[in-house]
Coordinates of C-alpha atoms in Angstrom, one line a residue:
M16 CA 62.6 -37.5 -11.6
G17 CA 58.9 -36.9 -9.6
W18 CA 58.8 -33.6 -10.8
F19 CA 58.0 -34.4 -14.1
N20 CA 54.5 -36.1 -12.8
R21 CA 53.6 -32.9 -10.8
T22 CA 50.7 -30.6 -11.7
S23 CA 50.4 -26.9 -11.8
P24 CA 48.1 -25.0 -9.6
E25 CA 46.4 -23.7 -12.7
E26 CA 46.0 -27.2 -14.1
K27 CA 44.7 -28.3 -11.0
A28 CA 41.5 -25.3 -10.7
V29 CA 41.4 -26.3 -14.0
R30 CA 40.8 -29.8 -13.2
A31 CA 38.6 -28.9 -10.5
A32 CA 36.5 -27.0 -12.6
V33 CA 35.6 -29.7 -15.1
A34 CA 34.8 -32.0 -12.1
L35 CA 32.7 -29.7 -10.4
M36 CA 30.5 -28.9 -14.0
Q37 CA 30.3 -32.6 -14.6
G38 CA 29.1 -33.3 -11.4
Q39 CA 32.6 -35.5 -10.2
P40 CA 33.6 -35.1 -6.7
T41 CA 36.8 -32.4 -6.4
A42 CA 39.8 -33.0 -4.2
Q43 CA 39.1 -30.1 -1.8
G44 CA 36.5 -32.4 -0.4
G45 CA 33.3 -34.3 -1.6
G46 CA 30.9 -33.2 -4.0
G47 CA 29.4 -30.3 -2.0
G48 CA 33.0 -28.2 -2.4
S49 CA 33.0 -25.1 -4.5
E50 CA 35.2 -22.8 -6.6
T51 CA 34.9 -19.5 -4.4
R52 CA 34.6 -19.4 -0.8
W53 CA 30.6 -18.4 -0.5
R54 CA 29.0 -21.3 -2.5
G55 CA 26.2 -18.4 -3.1
A56 CA 28.8 -17.1 -5.4
S57 CA 29.6 -20.2 -7.5
R58 CA 29.1 -20.3 -11.3
M59 CA 30.4 -23.6 -11.8
L60 CA 27.3 -25.5 -9.4
R61 CA 24.7 -27.0 -11.3
S62 CA 22.6 -25.0 -9.3
M63 CA 24.0 -21.8 -9.2
V64 CA 25.5 -21.7 -12.9
S65 CA 22.3 -20.1 -14.6
W66 CA 22.1 -17.3 -12.1
V67 CA 23.9 -15.0 -13.7
P68 CA 22.5 -11.3 -12.9
R69 CA 24.1 -8.1 -13.5
L70 CA 24.9 -5.6 -11.7
G71 CA 23.4 -1.7 -12.4
S72 CA 22.3 1.4 -10.8
A73 CA 19.3 1.7 -9.1
T74 CA 18.2 3.5 -12.7
R75 CA 19.1 0.6 -15.0
D76 CA 17.7 -2.2 -12.5
L77 CA 14.3 -0.4 -12.6
S78 CA 14.4 1.1 -16.3
K79 CA 11.8 2.8 -17.3
T80 CA 9.8 0.0 -19.9
E81 CA 10.2 -2.5 -17.2
R82 CA 8.7 0.1 -14.6
G83 CA 5.9 0.7 -17.0
T84 CA 4.9 -2.7 -17.1
L85 CA 5.3 -3.2 -13.8
V86 CA 2.7 -0.5 -13.0
A87 CA 0.7 -1.6 -15.8
R88 CA 0.1 -5.4 -14.2
S89 CA 0.2 -4.2 -10.9
R90 CA -3.2 -2.0 -11.8
D91 CA -4.7 -4.6 -13.6
A92 CA -4.0 -6.8 -10.8
M93 CA -5.7 -4.3 -8.3
R94 CA -8.9 -4.5 -10.7
N95 CA -9.0 -8.1 -11.1
H96 CA -7.3 -10.2 -8.9
L97 CA -8.6 -10.9 -6.1
L98 CA -5.4 -11.3 -3.7
G99 CA -4.1 -8.3 -5.1
R100 CA -7.1 -5.8 -4.6
A101 CA -7.0 -7.3 -0.9
A102 CA -3.4 -6.5 -0.1
V103 CA -3.5 -3.3 -1.7
V104 CA -7.0 -2.1 0.1
R105 CA -6.0 -3.6 3.4
V106 CA -2.6 -1.4 3.8
R107 CA -4.9 1.7 2.7
S108 CA -7.6 0.9 5.2
S109 CA -4.8 -0.1 7.9
V110 CA -2.2 2.9 7.2
V111 CA -4.8 6.1 6.4
G112 CA -8.3 4.1 7.1
T113 CA -10.7 7.8 7.8
G114 CA -7.5 9.9 7.9
L115 CA -4.6 10.7 9.7
I116 CA -5.1 13.3 12.3
C117 CA -3.1 16.2 12.7
R118 CA -2.0 17.6 16.4
P119 CA 0.1 19.9 16.9
Q120 CA 2.7 19.9 19.2
V121 CA 4.7 23.3 19.5
D122 CA 8.0 22.4 20.9
H123 CA 7.9 25.5 24.0
E124 CA 11.4 24.6 25.2
A125 CA 13.0 25.9 21.8
L126 CA 10.9 28.3 21.6
G127 CA 11.2 29.9 25.3
I128 CA 7.4 29.7 26.1
S129 CA 5.5 28.3 28.7
E130 CA 3.6 25.1 28.4
E131 CA 0.2 27.2 28.6
Q132 CA 0.9 29.8 25.9
A133 CA 2.1 26.1 23.8
D134 CA -1.2 25.0 24.4
Q135 CA -2.9 27.8 23.0
L136 CA -0.9 28.1 20.0
N137 CA -1.5 24.4 19.6
T138 CA -5.1 25.0 19.6
H139 CA -5.0 27.6 17.1
L140 CA -3.2 25.7 14.9
E141 CA -5.6 22.8 14.8
R142 CA -8.2 24.6 14.4
E143 CA -6.6 26.3 11.2
W144 CA -5.8 22.9 9.7
T145 CA -9.4 21.9 10.5
L146 CA -10.4 24.8 8.4
Y147 CA -8.3 23.6 5.7
A148 CA -8.2 20.0 5.9
E149 CA -11.9 19.4 6.1
D150 CA -13.2 21.5 2.4
P151 CA -12.2 20.1 -0.4
R152 CA -12.7 23.8 -2.0
E153 CA -9.1 24.7 0.5
C154 CA -7.2 21.8 0.3
D155 CA -7.8 19.7 -3.1
A156 CA -6.7 21.7 -6.6
E157 CA -9.7 19.6 -8.2
A158 CA -11.9 20.6 -5.4
T159 CA -13.2 17.1 -4.6
S160 CA -11.4 15.5 -1.7
T161 CA -10.5 16.2 1.9
H162 CA -7.2 16.3 2.8
Y163 CA -8.4 13.0 4.5
Q164 CA -9.5 11.3 1.4
Q165 CA -6.3 13.0 -0.2
Q166 CA -4.0 10.2 2.1
A167 CA -6.1 7.6 1.1
I168 CA -6.0 8.6 -2.5
A169 CA -2.3 9.1 -2.8
L170 CA -1.0 5.8 -1.1
M171 CA -3.1 3.8 -3.3
S172 CA -1.6 5.2 -6.2
A173 CA 2.0 5.4 -4.7
L174 CA 1.0 1.5 -4.3
T175 CA 0.2 0.9 -7.3
G176 CA 2.3 3.2 -9.2
G177 CA 5.6 3.0 -7.1
D178 CA 5.1 6.7 -6.7
V179 CA 2.8 9.8 -6.7
F180 CA 3.5 13.6 -7.2
V181 CA 1.7 16.7 -5.6
A182 CA 2.0 19.6 -7.2
T183 CA 1.4 22.7 -4.8
P184 CA -0.3 25.7 -6.9
D185 CA -1.6 28.5 -5.5
I186 CA -5.2 29.3 -6.9
E187 CA -7.6 31.7 -5.2
R188 CA -11.0 31.1 -4.9
P189 CA -14.2 32.8 -3.8
G190 CA -15.4 31.9 -0.4
T191 CA -12.3 30.0 0.6
L192 CA -9.4 31.3 3.6
Y193 CA -6.1 30.2 1.8
S194 CA -5.1 29.7 -1.8
T195 CA -2.3 26.8 -1.0
R196 CA -3.7 23.8 -3.3
L197 CA -3.1 20.3 -3.3
Q198 CA -2.4 18.9 -7.0
L199 CA -2.1 14.7 -6.8
L200 CA -0.6 13.6 -10.4
E201 CA 0.0 9.9 -11.3
T202 CA 3.4 8.7 -12.0
D203 CA 2.4 8.4 -15.7
R204 CA 2.7 12.0 -16.2
I205 CA 5.9 12.6 -15.0
C206 CA 7.9 11.5 -17.6
N207 CA 10.9 12.9 -19.7
P208 CA 9.2 15.6 -22.4
N209 CA 8.7 14.3 -25.9
A210 CA 9.6 11.0 -25.0
Q211 CA 13.7 11.9 -25.0
P212 CA 15.9 9.4 -23.5
D213 CA 17.1 10.1 -20.0
N214 CA 20.5 11.4 -19.7
E215 CA 23.2 12.7 -17.0
Q216 CA 20.9 15.2 -15.2
L217 CA 17.3 13.9 -16.3
C218 CA 15.8 10.7 -15.1
E219 CA 12.0 9.9 -16.0
G220 CA 10.9 13.3 -15.5
I221 CA 13.3 14.5 -12.9
E222 CA 15.6 16.9 -13.0
F223 CA 18.6 16.3 -10.9
D224 CA 21.4 17.5 -9.5
P225 CA 24.0 15.5 -11.1
D226 CA 26.9 15.7 -8.2
T227 CA 24.8 15.2 -5.1
G228 CA 21.2 13.5 -6.7
A229 CA 19.1 16.2 -5.5
P230 CA 15.9 17.0 -7.4
I231 CA 16.1 20.2 -8.9
A232 CA 12.8 19.6 -11.1
V233 CA 9.7 17.5 -12.4
W234 CA 8.8 17.5 -15.9
I235 CA 4.9 17.6 -16.0
C236 CA 2.5 16.5 -18.8
N237 CA -0.7 18.2 -19.2
G238 CA -2.2 14.6 -20.2
Y239 CA -1.2 10.6 -20.2
P240 CA 1.7 10.3 -22.9
D241 CA 0.0 6.6 -23.9
E242 CA -3.1 8.0 -24.6
K243 CA -4.4 9.7 -28.2
R244 CA -5.4 13.4 -28.1
L245 CA -7.4 14.8 -30.7
T246 CA -8.5 17.9 -29.0
R247 CA -4.8 19.7 -28.0
P248 CA -1.4 18.4 -28.0
L249 CA 0.4 17.1 -25.4
K250 CA 2.8 19.8 -23.3
W251 CA 5.4 19.3 -20.4
E252 CA 5.5 21.7 -17.9
R253 CA 8.6 22.5 -15.9
L254 CA 8.0 23.1 -12.3
E255 CA 10.9 23.7 -9.6
V256 CA 11.2 21.2 -6.7
F257 CA 11.6 23.8 -4.4
G258 CA 11.4 27.9 -4.7
A259 CA 14.4 29.8 -5.8
V260 CA 13.7 32.3 -3.3
T261 CA 12.1 30.7 -0.1
G262 CA 12.5 27.3 -0.8
R263 CA 9.2 26.4 -0.5
R264 CA 8.3 23.2 -1.6
R265 CA 6.4 23.1 -4.7
V266 CA 6.4 19.3 -5.7
L267 CA 6.2 16.4 -3.0
Q268 CA 7.0 12.8 -4.2
V269 CA 5.2 10.2 -2.1
W270 CA 7.6 6.8 -2.6
C271 CA 5.7 3.3 -2.1
D272 CA 9.3 2.3 -1.3
K273 CA 12.7 3.7 -1.8
E274 CA 15.1 0.9 -1.5
R275 CA 18.6 2.2 -2.7
P276 CA 20.3 5.4 -2.8
G277 CA 20.3 7.7 -5.9
Q278 CA 16.5 6.0 -6.7
K279 CA 15.0 8.4 -8.3
R280 CA 11.8 6.7 -9.3
G281 CA 9.7 3.6 -7.0
A282 CA 8.4 0.6 -7.9
P283 CA 5.2 -1.1 -7.3
Y284 CA 3.9 -2.5 -3.6
L285 CA 3.1 -5.8 -6.1
A286 CA 5.7 -5.5 -7.9
P287 CA 7.8 -8.8 -6.3
V288 CA 5.0 -10.9 -6.5
L289 CA 3.2 -10.3 -9.9
E290 CA 4.1 -13.7 -11.2
P291 CA 2.8 -15.7 -8.8
L292 CA 0.0 -13.7 -8.0
Q293 CA -1.2 -13.9 -12.0
K294 CA -0.3 -18.1 -11.4
L295 CA -2.4 -18.6 -8.4
E296 CA -5.3 -16.3 -9.9
R297 CA -5.1 -18.7 -13.0
Y298 CA -5.0 -21.5 -11.4
S299 CA -8.1 -20.2 -8.8
S300 CA -10.2 -19.4 -12.0
A301 CA -10.0 -22.6 -13.3
E302 CA -10.6 -24.1 -10.2
L303 CA -13.9 -22.5 -9.6
M304 CA -15.1 -23.2 -13.4
A305 CA -14.4 -26.8 -13.0
A306 CA -16.5 -27.1 -10.2
V307 CA -19.4 -24.8 -11.9
I308 CA -19.4 -27.4 -14.9
S309 CA -19.6 -30.1 -12.2
A310 CA -22.5 -28.7 -10.4
M311 CA -24.1 -28.3 -13.4
F312 CA -24.3 -31.8 -14.7
T313 CA -26.3 -32.8 -17.8
V314 CA -28.1 -36.1 -18.7
F315 CA -28.1 -36.9 -22.5
L316 CA -31.0 -39.4 -23.5
K317 CA -29.8 -41.6 -26.6
K318 CA -33.0 -43.1 -29.0
G319 CA -33.5 -46.1 -30.4
E320 CA -34.8 -47.1 -33.9
S321 CA -37.9 -47.2 -33.3
F322 CA -38.4 -43.8 -31.7
N323 CA -41.4 -41.9 -33.4
Q324 CA -40.0 -38.0 -35.2
S325 CA -43.3 -36.8 -34.1
N326 CA -42.3 -36.5 -31.0
L327 CA -39.6 -34.3 -30.4
P328 CA -39.6 -31.6 -28.0
M329 CA -41.1 -28.6 -28.9
S330 CA -37.9 -26.6 -29.2
A331 CA -36.6 -28.9 -31.9
L332 CA -40.0 -27.8 -34.1
G333 CA -39.2 -24.2 -33.6
N334 CA -38.6 -23.6 -37.9
E335 CA -41.0 -25.9 -40.3
Q336 CA -38.6 -28.5 -41.9
P337 CA -39.4 -30.2 -45.5
E338 CA -40.7 -33.4 -45.6
G339 CA -37.8 -36.3 -44.8
A340 CA -35.8 -33.6 -43.9
A341 CA -33.6 -33.9 -40.3
P342 CA -35.3 -31.8 -38.0
D343 CA -32.7 -28.6 -37.0
L344 CA -32.2 -30.0 -32.9
P345 CA -31.6 -26.8 -30.3
P346 CA -27.6 -26.5 -29.4
V347 CA -26.6 -28.9 -26.1
E348 CA -25.5 -26.6 -24.1
L349 CA -24.8 -27.4 -20.0
G350 CA -27.4 -26.4 -17.9
E351 CA -28.3 -27.0 -14.0
G352 CA -29.7 -30.6 -13.7
A353 CA -30.9 -30.5 -17.0
V354 CA -32.1 -33.7 -19.4
V355 CA -30.9 -32.6 -23.3
D356 CA -32.5 -34.9 -26.3
L357 CA -30.5 -36.7 -28.5
A358 CA -30.7 -37.4 -32.0
P359 CA -31.0 -41.1 -33.5
G360 CA -27.9 -43.1 -33.5
E361 CA -26.3 -40.6 -31.0
E362 CA -24.5 -41.5 -28.0
P363 CA -23.1 -39.5 -25.1
I364 CA -19.9 -39.9 -23.6
T365 CA -20.1 -38.6 -19.6
A366 CA -16.6 -37.4 -17.3
N367 CA -16.8 -36.9 -13.9
P368 CA -14.9 -34.0 -12.9
A369 CA -14.2 -34.9 -9.0
R370 CA -14.7 -31.0 -8.0
P371 CA -14.4 -29.3 -5.8
N372 CA -10.6 -30.2 -5.6
A373 CA -10.1 -31.6 -2.0
Q374 CA -6.4 -30.2 -2.5
F375 CA -6.9 -26.4 -4.0
D376 CA -7.5 -25.2 -0.4
P377 CA -3.8 -26.5 0.9
F378 CA -1.9 -25.4 -2.3
F379 CA -3.6 -21.8 -2.2
M380 CA -3.1 -21.2 1.5
A381 CA 0.4 -22.3 0.9
V382 CA 0.9 -19.8 -2.4
A383 CA -1.2 -17.1 0.1
K384 CA 1.6 -17.7 2.3
E385 CA 4.8 -16.5 0.6
I386 CA 3.1 -14.2 -1.3
G387 CA 2.1 -12.3 2.2
A388 CA 5.5 -13.0 3.6
A389 CA 7.3 -10.9 0.6
L390 CA 4.4 -7.9 1.3
E391 CA 4.9 -8.1 4.9
L392 CA 1.2 -9.5 5.6
P393 CA 0.2 -12.4 7.4
V394 CA -1.9 -14.6 5.5
E395 CA -4.4 -14.2 8.6
E396 CA -4.3 -10.7 8.0
L397 CA -4.3 -10.9 4.1
L398 CA -7.2 -13.1 3.9
L399 CA -9.1 -11.4 6.9
Y400 CA -9.3 -15.0 8.1
Y401 CA -8.4 -15.7 12.0
S402 CA -8.8 -19.4 12.1
S403 CA -6.4 -19.7 14.8
S404 CA -5.9 -19.7 18.6
Y405 CA -5.8 -16.0 20.0
S406 CA -2.4 -16.2 19.9
A407 CA -1.4 -16.8 16.9
A408 CA -4.5 -14.4 15.8
R409 CA -3.3 -11.5 18.2
A410 CA 0.4 -12.1 16.6
A411 CA -0.3 -11.8 12.9
M412 CA -2.0 -8.5 13.8
L413 CA 1.1 -7.0 15.6
Q414 CA 3.3 -7.7 12.7
A415 CA 1.0 -6.8 10.2
W416 CA 1.0 -3.7 12.2
R417 CA 5.0 -3.3 12.3
M418 CA 4.4 -2.9 8.4
Y419 CA 1.3 -0.6 8.9
S420 CA 3.0 1.8 11.2
L421 CA 6.4 2.1 9.0
R422 CA 3.9 3.2 5.7
R423 CA 2.2 5.6 7.9
W424 CA 5.4 6.9 9.3
W425 CA 6.6 7.1 5.5
L426 CA 3.1 9.0 4.5
V427 CA 3.6 11.4 6.9
C428 CA 6.6 12.0 6.2
D429 CA 6.4 12.6 2.4
F430 CA 2.7 14.1 2.4
C431 CA 0.9 14.8 5.7
Q432 CA 4.1 17.1 7.2
P433 CA 4.8 18.8 4.2
S434 CA 1.0 20.1 3.3
Y435 CA 0.7 20.9 7.4
E436 CA 4.1 23.1 7.3
L437 CA 2.9 24.7 3.7
L438 CA -0.7 25.6 5.7
V439 CA 1.4 27.0 8.4
D440 CA 3.5 29.2 6.2
E441 CA 0.3 30.9 4.3
A442 CA -1.4 31.3 7.7
V443 CA 1.6 33.3 8.9
A444 CA 1.7 34.9 6.0
R445 CA -1.7 36.3 5.5
G446 CA -1.3 37.0 9.4
R447 CA -4.4 34.7 10.5
I448 CA -1.9 33.5 12.9
R449 CA 1.3 35.3 14.9
L450 CA 4.2 33.1 15.4
P451 CA 7.4 35.3 16.3
G452 CA 10.8 34.3 14.7
Y453 CA 8.8 32.3 12.4
S454 CA 11.4 33.1 9.3
D455 CA 14.1 31.6 11.5
P456 CA 14.3 27.7 10.1
A457 CA 15.2 26.3 13.8
R458 CA 12.1 28.5 15.0
R459 CA 9.4 27.8 12.3
R460 CA 10.7 23.9 13.0
A461 CA 9.7 24.2 16.3
Y462 CA 6.4 25.9 15.6
T463 CA 5.7 23.5 12.7
R464 CA 6.0 20.2 15.1
A465 CA 3.1 17.6 15.2
V466 CA 1.9 14.4 15.9
W467 CA -0.5 12.6 13.0
I468 CA -2.8 9.6 14.6
G469 CA -4.8 7.4 12.5
P470 CA -7.2 4.9 13.5
A471 CA -6.5 2.7 16.5
R472 CA -4.7 -0.8 16.1
G473 CA -7.8 -2.4 17.7
A474 CA -8.0 -5.5 19.6
I475 CA -8.9 -9.1 19.8
D476 CA -9.9 -9.2 23.7
E477 CA -10.6 -5.3 24.6
L478 CA -10.6 -6.4 28.0
K479 CA -6.9 -8.1 28.2
E480 CA -5.4 -5.3 26.2
A481 CA -6.5 -2.9 28.5
K482 CA -5.5 -5.2 31.5
A483 CA -1.8 -5.2 29.2
A484 CA -1.8 -1.1 28.8
Q485 CA -2.5 -0.6 32.5
A486 CA -0.2 -3.1 33.2
R487 CA 2.5 -1.4 31.3
I488 CA 1.8 2.0 32.8
D489 CA 1.9 1.0 36.3
A490 CA 5.7 -1.3 35.4
G491 CA 6.7 2.4 34.2
L492 CA 7.1 1.1 30.7
S493 CA 4.8 3.4 28.7
N494 CA 2.7 6.4 29.5
E495 CA -1.2 7.5 29.0
T496 CA -0.6 9.5 26.0
I497 CA 1.3 6.1 24.2
E498 CA -1.2 3.9 25.4
A499 CA -4.2 6.1 24.6
A500 CA -3.1 6.8 20.7
A501 CA -2.4 3.5 20.5
M502 CA -6.0 2.0 21.8
T503 CA -8.7 4.8 20.6
G504 CA -6.6 7.1 18.3
E505 CA -6.7 10.0 20.2
T506 CA -4.1 12.0 22.4
W507 CA -4.2 11.6 26.1
Q508 CA -5.3 15.5 26.4
Q509 CA -8.3 15.1 24.4
I510 CA -9.6 12.1 26.4
Y511 CA -8.7 13.9 29.8
R512 CA -10.0 17.2 28.8
Q513 CA -13.3 15.4 27.1
R514 CA -13.5 13.3 30.6
K515 CA -13.2 16.2 32.6
R516 CA -15.9 18.0 31.4
E517 CA -17.9 15.1 31.5
V518 CA -17.6 14.0 35.1
D519 CA -18.1 18.0 36.0
Q520 CA -21.1 17.8 34.2
R521 CA -22.4 14.6 35.9
R522 CA -21.4 16.6 39.7
A523 CA -23.2 19.8 38.4
D524 CA -26.2 17.6 37.8
Q525 CA -25.9 16.0 40.9
M526 CA -25.5 12.2 39.2
E527 CA -24.3 9.0 40.1
L528 CA -20.4 9.1 38.9
P529 CA -19.3 5.5 37.1
N530 CA -17.7 3.0 40.1
S531 CA -18.7 5.0 42.5
K532 CA -20.3 2.3 44.5
Q533 CA -17.1 0.2 43.8
A534 CA -15.2 2.8 45.0
A535 CA -16.9 3.4 48.7
P536 CA -16.0 0.1 49.9
A537 CA -12.3 0.0 49.0
E538 CA -12.2 3.1 51.0
T539 CA -14.3 1.8 53.9
N540 CA -12.0 -1.3 54.2
Q541 CA -9.0 0.7 53.7
E542 CA -10.2 2.5 57.2
E543 CA -10.8 -0.3 58.7

């Protein structure tokens, strides 16, 4: 008859779920049990019951409305929040700085030419690129910025807007060598025509292939859709991403971050930290105002019954009053060490604000560390405050440069290298440079290979860094090209050529070479 008291598996599961919701232990072991194998997937644990996110595509998880709000708040944080601006400009200054310099590196083996011929081509290509990149009238559709300045603008706009687009119109100008221009377009101007909703082939101004997801065209507004225009109505222009005949890049999309397959638009750099950033800014402003109020402590004086009204301060007698009427006293305001008179019968109530707050700095630093971790910026790099040891400061710089190097590589892939290839295309088409077999895609890639070198990382102790670089070269772990680019931002070839010219000039002028006095005793000792 014992089978009458048996409980079905379904009833056991229901009882276990009820016990978990009530915080009671289950038969599966103590109060820490879960109805799922992964505790993070539990829907019964009290700590997880209210965490119910939804699954969605990359487009749905970054909808048009939410992305617009994130962009607006990121731009406001860039303008008004100290930490927000610090994070964005830190990335701009370290990733781009004074500009990423193009050093052509023609693949001579793939082209079947000698190294000397490749060096000549590299020199010619670099000269043509310099003529184009350093003249705003050549490279910029607005004719205001060089290519190096455009790099910084594009990166800043992508960080605050999630992405930025670059059109490549063909504009002839008197006195210029080329007609390929780069026109930066903010993320707001790429949108669906007439605010129509997204569909299977159109997502926030990007028209794409529904089968492969490849972009086909973008819709560019002639203004900002959220701004009222009284002179001319808003219009949208459809611009193909690739040329129909040649495959030429007509539109570039510079991303801030692309984190998921199928993602069509990017999220701003500050998007994950906007909430703590706003709260920390309000807390910091409140503490600053409290400290100002504490510093502007004012003394109030109480009058007795025998106080003679004729002895009022001159500020109280600014306006003549009828006989027997109470005088109009000036408003009571805070001032730096001010003394304010009070009318008879009034009594001041003072309070000690106890500012500055001793706990402000530890709490601020704790939150700043979390924000920096989310942005891949150590707090020392974010605040430019290196107060710890040399090792800790150097570790912070190296960790930050991992992120800088990654973003520099993204910028090169999205903006710099395509710009260079467009310039070489036009140079070949205009006959300014001869590249046999350039129409072959494989040979074209061999001709347009280049290295982009940005500002050097710098060093806390340059002597230690130089000795470490020499040790890596001697041990065969690195080479002079890598170390020269990391320490000076220049290629080894340029450094060598310039150094050779300097040494030859010194010898021609019969000047003493550096370290010559130290080299002579060393040779004497070896002979002995």
